mmCIF file of C-alpha atoms and ligand atoms in Angstrom:
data_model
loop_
_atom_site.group_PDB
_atom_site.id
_atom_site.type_symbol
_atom_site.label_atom_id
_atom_site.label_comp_id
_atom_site.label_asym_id
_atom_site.label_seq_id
_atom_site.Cartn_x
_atom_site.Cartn_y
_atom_site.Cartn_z
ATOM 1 C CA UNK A 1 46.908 16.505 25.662
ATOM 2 C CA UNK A 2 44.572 15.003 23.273
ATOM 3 C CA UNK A 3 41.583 13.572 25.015
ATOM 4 C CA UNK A 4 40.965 9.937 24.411
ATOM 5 C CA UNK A 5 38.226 9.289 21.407
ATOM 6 C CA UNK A 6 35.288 8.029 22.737
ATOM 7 C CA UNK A 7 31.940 6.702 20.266
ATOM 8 C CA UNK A 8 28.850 6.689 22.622
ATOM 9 C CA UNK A 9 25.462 5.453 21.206
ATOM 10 C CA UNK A 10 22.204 7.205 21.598
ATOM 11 C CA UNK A 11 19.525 4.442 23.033
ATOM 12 C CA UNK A 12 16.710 7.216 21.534
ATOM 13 C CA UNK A 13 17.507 4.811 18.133
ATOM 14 C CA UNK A 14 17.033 1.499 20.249
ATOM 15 C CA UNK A 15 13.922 -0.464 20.553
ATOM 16 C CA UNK A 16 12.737 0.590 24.219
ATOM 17 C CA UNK A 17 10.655 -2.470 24.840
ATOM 18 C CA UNK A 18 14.150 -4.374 25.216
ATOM 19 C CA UNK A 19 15.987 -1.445 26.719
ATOM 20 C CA UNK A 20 18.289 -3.723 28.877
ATOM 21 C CA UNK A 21 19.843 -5.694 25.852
ATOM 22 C CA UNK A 22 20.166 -3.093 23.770
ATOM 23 C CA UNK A 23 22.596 -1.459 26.138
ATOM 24 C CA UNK A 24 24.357 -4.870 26.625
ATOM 25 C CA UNK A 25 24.386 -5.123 22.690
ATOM 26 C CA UNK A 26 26.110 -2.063 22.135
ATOM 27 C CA UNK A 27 28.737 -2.171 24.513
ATOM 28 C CA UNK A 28 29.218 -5.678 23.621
ATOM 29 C CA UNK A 29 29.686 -3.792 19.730
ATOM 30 C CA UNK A 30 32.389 -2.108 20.975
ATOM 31 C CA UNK A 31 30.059 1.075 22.717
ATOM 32 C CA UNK A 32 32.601 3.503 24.691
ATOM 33 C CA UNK A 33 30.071 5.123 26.887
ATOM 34 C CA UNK A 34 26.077 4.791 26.418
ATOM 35 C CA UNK A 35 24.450 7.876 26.050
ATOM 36 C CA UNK A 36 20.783 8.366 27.396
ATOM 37 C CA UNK A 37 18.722 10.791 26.143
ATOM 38 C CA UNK A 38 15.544 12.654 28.384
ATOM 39 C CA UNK A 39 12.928 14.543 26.790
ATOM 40 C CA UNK A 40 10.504 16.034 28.750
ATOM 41 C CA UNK A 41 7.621 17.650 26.091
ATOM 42 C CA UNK A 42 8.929 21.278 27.053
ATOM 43 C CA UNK A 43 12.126 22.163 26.508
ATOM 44 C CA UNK A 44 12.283 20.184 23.525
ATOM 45 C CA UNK A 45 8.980 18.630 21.267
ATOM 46 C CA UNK A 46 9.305 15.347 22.593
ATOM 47 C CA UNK A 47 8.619 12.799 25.370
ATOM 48 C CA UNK A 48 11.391 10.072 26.664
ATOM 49 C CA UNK A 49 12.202 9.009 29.833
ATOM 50 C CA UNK A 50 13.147 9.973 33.253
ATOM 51 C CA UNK A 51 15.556 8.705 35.981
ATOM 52 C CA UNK A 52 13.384 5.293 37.013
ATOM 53 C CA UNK A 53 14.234 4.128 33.556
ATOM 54 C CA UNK A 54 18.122 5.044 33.833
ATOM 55 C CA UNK A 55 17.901 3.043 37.145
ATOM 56 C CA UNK A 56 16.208 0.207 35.632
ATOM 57 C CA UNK A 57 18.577 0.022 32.530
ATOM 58 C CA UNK A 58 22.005 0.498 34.523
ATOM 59 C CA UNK A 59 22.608 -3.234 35.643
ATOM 60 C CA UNK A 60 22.453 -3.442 31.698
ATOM 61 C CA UNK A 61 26.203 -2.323 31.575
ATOM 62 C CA UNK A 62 29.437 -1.003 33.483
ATOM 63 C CA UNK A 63 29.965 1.608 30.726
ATOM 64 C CA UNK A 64 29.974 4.963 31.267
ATOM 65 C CA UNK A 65 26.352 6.580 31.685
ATOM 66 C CA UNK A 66 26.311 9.869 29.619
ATOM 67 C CA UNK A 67 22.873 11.154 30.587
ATOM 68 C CA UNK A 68 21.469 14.078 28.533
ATOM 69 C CA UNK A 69 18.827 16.449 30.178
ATOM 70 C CA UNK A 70 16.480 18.455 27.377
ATOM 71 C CA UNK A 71 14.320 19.199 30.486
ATOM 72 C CA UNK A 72 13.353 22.666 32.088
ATOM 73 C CA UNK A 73 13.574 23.347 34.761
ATOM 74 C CA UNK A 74 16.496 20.480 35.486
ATOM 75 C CA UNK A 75 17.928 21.067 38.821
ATOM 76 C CA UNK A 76 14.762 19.614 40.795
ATOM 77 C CA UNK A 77 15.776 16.213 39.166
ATOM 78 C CA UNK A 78 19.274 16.309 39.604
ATOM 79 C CA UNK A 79 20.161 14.399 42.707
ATOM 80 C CA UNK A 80 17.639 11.570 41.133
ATOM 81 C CA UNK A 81 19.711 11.278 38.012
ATOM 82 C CA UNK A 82 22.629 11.104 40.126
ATOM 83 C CA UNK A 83 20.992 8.162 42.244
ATOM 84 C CA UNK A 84 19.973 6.338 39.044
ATOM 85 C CA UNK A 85 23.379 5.577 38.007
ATOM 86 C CA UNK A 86 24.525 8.453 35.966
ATOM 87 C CA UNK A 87 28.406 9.127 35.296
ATOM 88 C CA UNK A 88 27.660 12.573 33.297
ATOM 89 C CA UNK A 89 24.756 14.444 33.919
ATOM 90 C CA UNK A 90 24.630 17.381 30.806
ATOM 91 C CA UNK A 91 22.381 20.404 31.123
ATOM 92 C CA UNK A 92 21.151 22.425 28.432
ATOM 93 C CA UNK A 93 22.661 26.007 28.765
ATOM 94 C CA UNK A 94 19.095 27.204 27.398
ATOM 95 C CA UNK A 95 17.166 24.929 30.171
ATOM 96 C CA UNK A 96 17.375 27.617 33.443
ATOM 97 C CA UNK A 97 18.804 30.619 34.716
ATOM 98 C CA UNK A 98 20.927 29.314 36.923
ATOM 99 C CA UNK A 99 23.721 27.350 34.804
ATOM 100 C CA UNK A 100 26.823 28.037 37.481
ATOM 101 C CA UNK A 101 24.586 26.831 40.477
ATOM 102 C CA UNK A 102 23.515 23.868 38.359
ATOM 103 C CA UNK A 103 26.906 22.617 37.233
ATOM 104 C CA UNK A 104 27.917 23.182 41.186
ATOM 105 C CA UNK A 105 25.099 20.966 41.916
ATOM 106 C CA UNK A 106 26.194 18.111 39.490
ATOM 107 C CA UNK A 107 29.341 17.788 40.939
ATOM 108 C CA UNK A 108 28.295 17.963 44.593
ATOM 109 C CA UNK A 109 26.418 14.688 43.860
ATOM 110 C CA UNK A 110 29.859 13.723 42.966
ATOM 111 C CA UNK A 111 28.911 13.164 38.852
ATOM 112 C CA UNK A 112 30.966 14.635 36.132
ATOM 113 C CA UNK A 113 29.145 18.349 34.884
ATOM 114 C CA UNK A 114 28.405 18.986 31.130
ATOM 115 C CA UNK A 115 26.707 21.521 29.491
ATOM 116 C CA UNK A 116 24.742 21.222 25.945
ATOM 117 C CA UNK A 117 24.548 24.166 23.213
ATOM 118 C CA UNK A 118 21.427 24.584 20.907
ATOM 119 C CA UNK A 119 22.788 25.170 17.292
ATOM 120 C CA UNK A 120 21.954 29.119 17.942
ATOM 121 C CA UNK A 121 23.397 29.586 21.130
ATOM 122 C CA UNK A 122 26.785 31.357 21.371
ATOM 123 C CA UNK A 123 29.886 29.607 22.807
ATOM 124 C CA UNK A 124 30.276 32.214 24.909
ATOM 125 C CA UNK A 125 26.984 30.768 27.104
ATOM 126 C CA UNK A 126 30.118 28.363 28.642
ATOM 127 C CA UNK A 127 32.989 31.098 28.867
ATOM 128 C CA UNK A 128 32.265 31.992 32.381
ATOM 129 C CA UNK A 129 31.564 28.615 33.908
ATOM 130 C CA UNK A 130 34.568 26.432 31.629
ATOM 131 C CA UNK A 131 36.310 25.544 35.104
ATOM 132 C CA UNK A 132 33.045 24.292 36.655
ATOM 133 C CA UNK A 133 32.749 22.171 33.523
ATOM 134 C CA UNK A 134 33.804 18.569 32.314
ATOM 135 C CA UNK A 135 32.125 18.455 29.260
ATOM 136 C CA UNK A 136 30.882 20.610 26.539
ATOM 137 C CA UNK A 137 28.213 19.253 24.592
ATOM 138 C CA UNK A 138 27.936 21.094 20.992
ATOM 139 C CA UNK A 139 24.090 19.934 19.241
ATOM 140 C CA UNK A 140 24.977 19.253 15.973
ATOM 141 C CA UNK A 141 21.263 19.783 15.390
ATOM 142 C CA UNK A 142 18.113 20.421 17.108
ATOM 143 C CA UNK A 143 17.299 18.530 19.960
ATOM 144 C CA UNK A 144 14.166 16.325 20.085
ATOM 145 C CA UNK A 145 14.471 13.488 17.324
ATOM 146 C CA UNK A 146 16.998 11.044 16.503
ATOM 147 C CA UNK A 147 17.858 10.828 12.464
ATOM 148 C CA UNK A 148 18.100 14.435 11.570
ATOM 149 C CA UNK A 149 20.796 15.796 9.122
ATOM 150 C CA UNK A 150 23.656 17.167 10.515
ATOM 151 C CA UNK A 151 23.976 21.095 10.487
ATOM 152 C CA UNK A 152 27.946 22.493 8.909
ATOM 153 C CA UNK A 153 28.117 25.751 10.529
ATOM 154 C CA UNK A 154 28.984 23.437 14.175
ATOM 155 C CA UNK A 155 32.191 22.673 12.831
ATOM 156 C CA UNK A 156 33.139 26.171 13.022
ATOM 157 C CA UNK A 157 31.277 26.083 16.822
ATOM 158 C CA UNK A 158 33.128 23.218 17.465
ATOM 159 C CA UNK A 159 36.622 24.808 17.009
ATOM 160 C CA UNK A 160 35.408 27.713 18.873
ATOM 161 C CA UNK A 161 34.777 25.599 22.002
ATOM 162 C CA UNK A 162 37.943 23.405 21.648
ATOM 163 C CA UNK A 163 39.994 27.107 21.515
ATOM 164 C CA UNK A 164 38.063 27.964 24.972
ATOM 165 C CA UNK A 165 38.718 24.740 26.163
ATOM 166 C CA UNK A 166 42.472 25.067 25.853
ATOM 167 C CA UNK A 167 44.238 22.851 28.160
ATOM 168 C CA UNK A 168 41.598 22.252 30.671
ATOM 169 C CA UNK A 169 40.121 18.198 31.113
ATOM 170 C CA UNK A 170 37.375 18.944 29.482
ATOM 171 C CA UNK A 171 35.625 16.597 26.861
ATOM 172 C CA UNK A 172 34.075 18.565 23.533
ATOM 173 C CA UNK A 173 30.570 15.717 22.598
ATOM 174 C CA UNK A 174 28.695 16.083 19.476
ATOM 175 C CA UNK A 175 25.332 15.271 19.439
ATOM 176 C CA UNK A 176 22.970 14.896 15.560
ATOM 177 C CA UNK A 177 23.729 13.575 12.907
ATOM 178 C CA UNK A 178 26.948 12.099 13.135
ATOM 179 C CA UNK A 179 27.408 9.320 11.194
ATOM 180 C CA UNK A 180 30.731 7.748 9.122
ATOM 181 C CA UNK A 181 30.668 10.744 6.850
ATOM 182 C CA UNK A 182 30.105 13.414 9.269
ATOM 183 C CA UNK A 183 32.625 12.068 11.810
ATOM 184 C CA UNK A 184 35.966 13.293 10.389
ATOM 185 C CA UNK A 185 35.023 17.134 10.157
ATOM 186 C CA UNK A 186 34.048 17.169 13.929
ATOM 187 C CA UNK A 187 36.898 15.330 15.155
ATOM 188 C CA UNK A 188 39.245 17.802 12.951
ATOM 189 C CA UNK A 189 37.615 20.706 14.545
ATOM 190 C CA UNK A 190 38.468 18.999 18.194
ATOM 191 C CA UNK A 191 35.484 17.070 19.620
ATOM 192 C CA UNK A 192 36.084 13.650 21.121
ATOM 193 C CA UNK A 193 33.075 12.428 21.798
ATOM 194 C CA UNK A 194 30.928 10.978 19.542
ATOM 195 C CA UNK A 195 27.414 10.412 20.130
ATOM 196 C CA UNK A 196 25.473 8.629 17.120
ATOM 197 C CA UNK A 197 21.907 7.123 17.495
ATOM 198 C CA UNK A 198 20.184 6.403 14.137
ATOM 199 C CA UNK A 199 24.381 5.469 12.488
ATOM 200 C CA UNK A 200 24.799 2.863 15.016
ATOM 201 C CA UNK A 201 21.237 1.284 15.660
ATOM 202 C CA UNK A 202 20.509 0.735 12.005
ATOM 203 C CA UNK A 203 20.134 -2.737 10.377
ATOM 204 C CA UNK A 204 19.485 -4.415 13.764
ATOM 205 C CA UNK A 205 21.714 -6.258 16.845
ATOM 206 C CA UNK A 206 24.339 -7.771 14.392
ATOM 207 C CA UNK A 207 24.867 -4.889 12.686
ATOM 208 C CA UNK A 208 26.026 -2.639 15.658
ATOM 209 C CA UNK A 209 29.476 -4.064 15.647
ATOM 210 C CA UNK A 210 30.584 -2.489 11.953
ATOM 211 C CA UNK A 211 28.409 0.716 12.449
ATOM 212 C CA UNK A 212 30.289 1.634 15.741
ATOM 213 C CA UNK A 213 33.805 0.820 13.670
ATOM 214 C CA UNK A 214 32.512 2.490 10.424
ATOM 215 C CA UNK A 215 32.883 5.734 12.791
ATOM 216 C CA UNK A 216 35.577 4.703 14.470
ATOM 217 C CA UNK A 217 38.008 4.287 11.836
ATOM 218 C CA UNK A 218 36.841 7.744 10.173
ATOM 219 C CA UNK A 219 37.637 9.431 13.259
ATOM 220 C CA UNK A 220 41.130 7.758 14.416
ATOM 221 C CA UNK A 221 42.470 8.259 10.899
ATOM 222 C CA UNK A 222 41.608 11.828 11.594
ATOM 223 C CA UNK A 223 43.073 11.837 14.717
ATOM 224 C CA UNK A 224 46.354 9.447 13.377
ATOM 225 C CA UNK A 225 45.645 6.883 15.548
ATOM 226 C CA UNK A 226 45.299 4.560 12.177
ATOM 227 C CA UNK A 227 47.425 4.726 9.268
HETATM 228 C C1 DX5 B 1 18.817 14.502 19.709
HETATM 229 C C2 DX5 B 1 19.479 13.622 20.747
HETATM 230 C C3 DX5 B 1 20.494 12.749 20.143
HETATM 231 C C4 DX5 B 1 19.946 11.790 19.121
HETATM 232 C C5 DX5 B 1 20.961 11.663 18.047
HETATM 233 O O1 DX5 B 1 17.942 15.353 20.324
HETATM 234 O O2 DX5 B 1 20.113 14.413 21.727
HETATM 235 O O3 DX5 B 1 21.289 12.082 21.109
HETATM 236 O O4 DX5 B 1 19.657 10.532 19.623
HETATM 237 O O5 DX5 B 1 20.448 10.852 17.053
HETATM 238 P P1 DX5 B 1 21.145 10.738 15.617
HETATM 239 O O6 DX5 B 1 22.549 10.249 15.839
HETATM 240 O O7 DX5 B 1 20.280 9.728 14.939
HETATM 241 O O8 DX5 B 1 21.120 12.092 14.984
HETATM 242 ZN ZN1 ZN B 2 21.684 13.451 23.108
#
């Protein structure tokens, strides 16, 4: 029943410039999934990339692409995520009207279908689309800049989403702030999936290896995976 634990970088901490290694470095570290983050300047107060730069970078690895859209409107630019190389494609439940038809969109281009909650949205945003759903993304604080201090009152959101969640295949991300000592209280509350950006990029390439099992370890001796 308990989804396997997965620790997915953020490349928004890498240096850009050498996109392509990066990736290779991190998965190389021990990376479960790589998690690309696009900003579009709109939905959220800051500028990334877009799907030409997902293609570019996915020879880079055979890990799983976790590809988070802070864009509005998003579905225009769906089926050209999709054709970069995406595995996930995660909407914001803030980003469009539409969330149901989105998510139906996602997987008709065959990709896995999450959806991403602001810190103030409600869990109940996802309550009517959970079986249209493989992932529930739960910010654990604003979206736009890697390095920001995780917000407490998500751990609470967290088990709220794991108790809707129930049964279903359905993997419960966090997203901000998660670092070594942040890692246990989300994985008690239920998530799985770890993204971390600024906790694993820090102190350069040959550090990556230790930061990704610094958070590892926390979270597997919270799950009792490690004695
Ligand atoms: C925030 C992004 C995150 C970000 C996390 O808007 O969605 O993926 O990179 O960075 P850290 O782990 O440094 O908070
Ligand atoms: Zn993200």
């Amino acid at each position: 029943m308990n989804r396997p634990l997965l620790i997915a970088p953020s490349v928004l901490s890498a240096d850009f410039s050498r996109l392509g290694e990066e990736i290779a470095a991190v998965e190389d570290a021990g990376a479960d999934w790589i998690h690309l983050d696009v900003m579009d300047g709109h939905f959220v107060p800051n500028i990334t990339f877009g799907a030409p730069v997902i293609a570019m970078a996915r020879p880079a690895s055979r890990r799983h692409f976790d590809v988070h859209l802070m864009i509005a409107p998003a579905d225009p630019f769906l089926e050209a995520f999709a054709a970069a190389g995406a595995d996930t494609i995660t909407v914001h439940a803030e980003a469009g009207p539409h969330l149901d038809r989105s998510l139906q969109a996602i997987r008709k281009l065959g990709k896995r279908a999450g959806v991403a909650l602001n810190p103030a949205t409600p869990v109940s945003a996802i309550q009517h689309v959970i079986d249209r759903l493989d992932l529930v993304l739960v910010m654990t604080v604003n979206p736009g800049f890697g390095g920001q201090a995780f917000i407490p009152a998500m751990v609470e959101k967290i088990r709220q989403v794991k108790a809707l969640v129930g049964d279903r295949p359905v993997d419960i991300e966090v997203d901000g702030g998660i670092t070594a000592e942040t890692a246990g209280s989300v994985v008690a509350a239920g998530a799985n999936v770890l993204v971390a950006g600024n906790a694993v990029f820090r102190g350069g390439a040959s550090a990556y290896r230790g930061n990704i099992e610094a958070i590892r370890a926390v979270a597997e001796l919270e799950r009792g995976e490690r004695a």
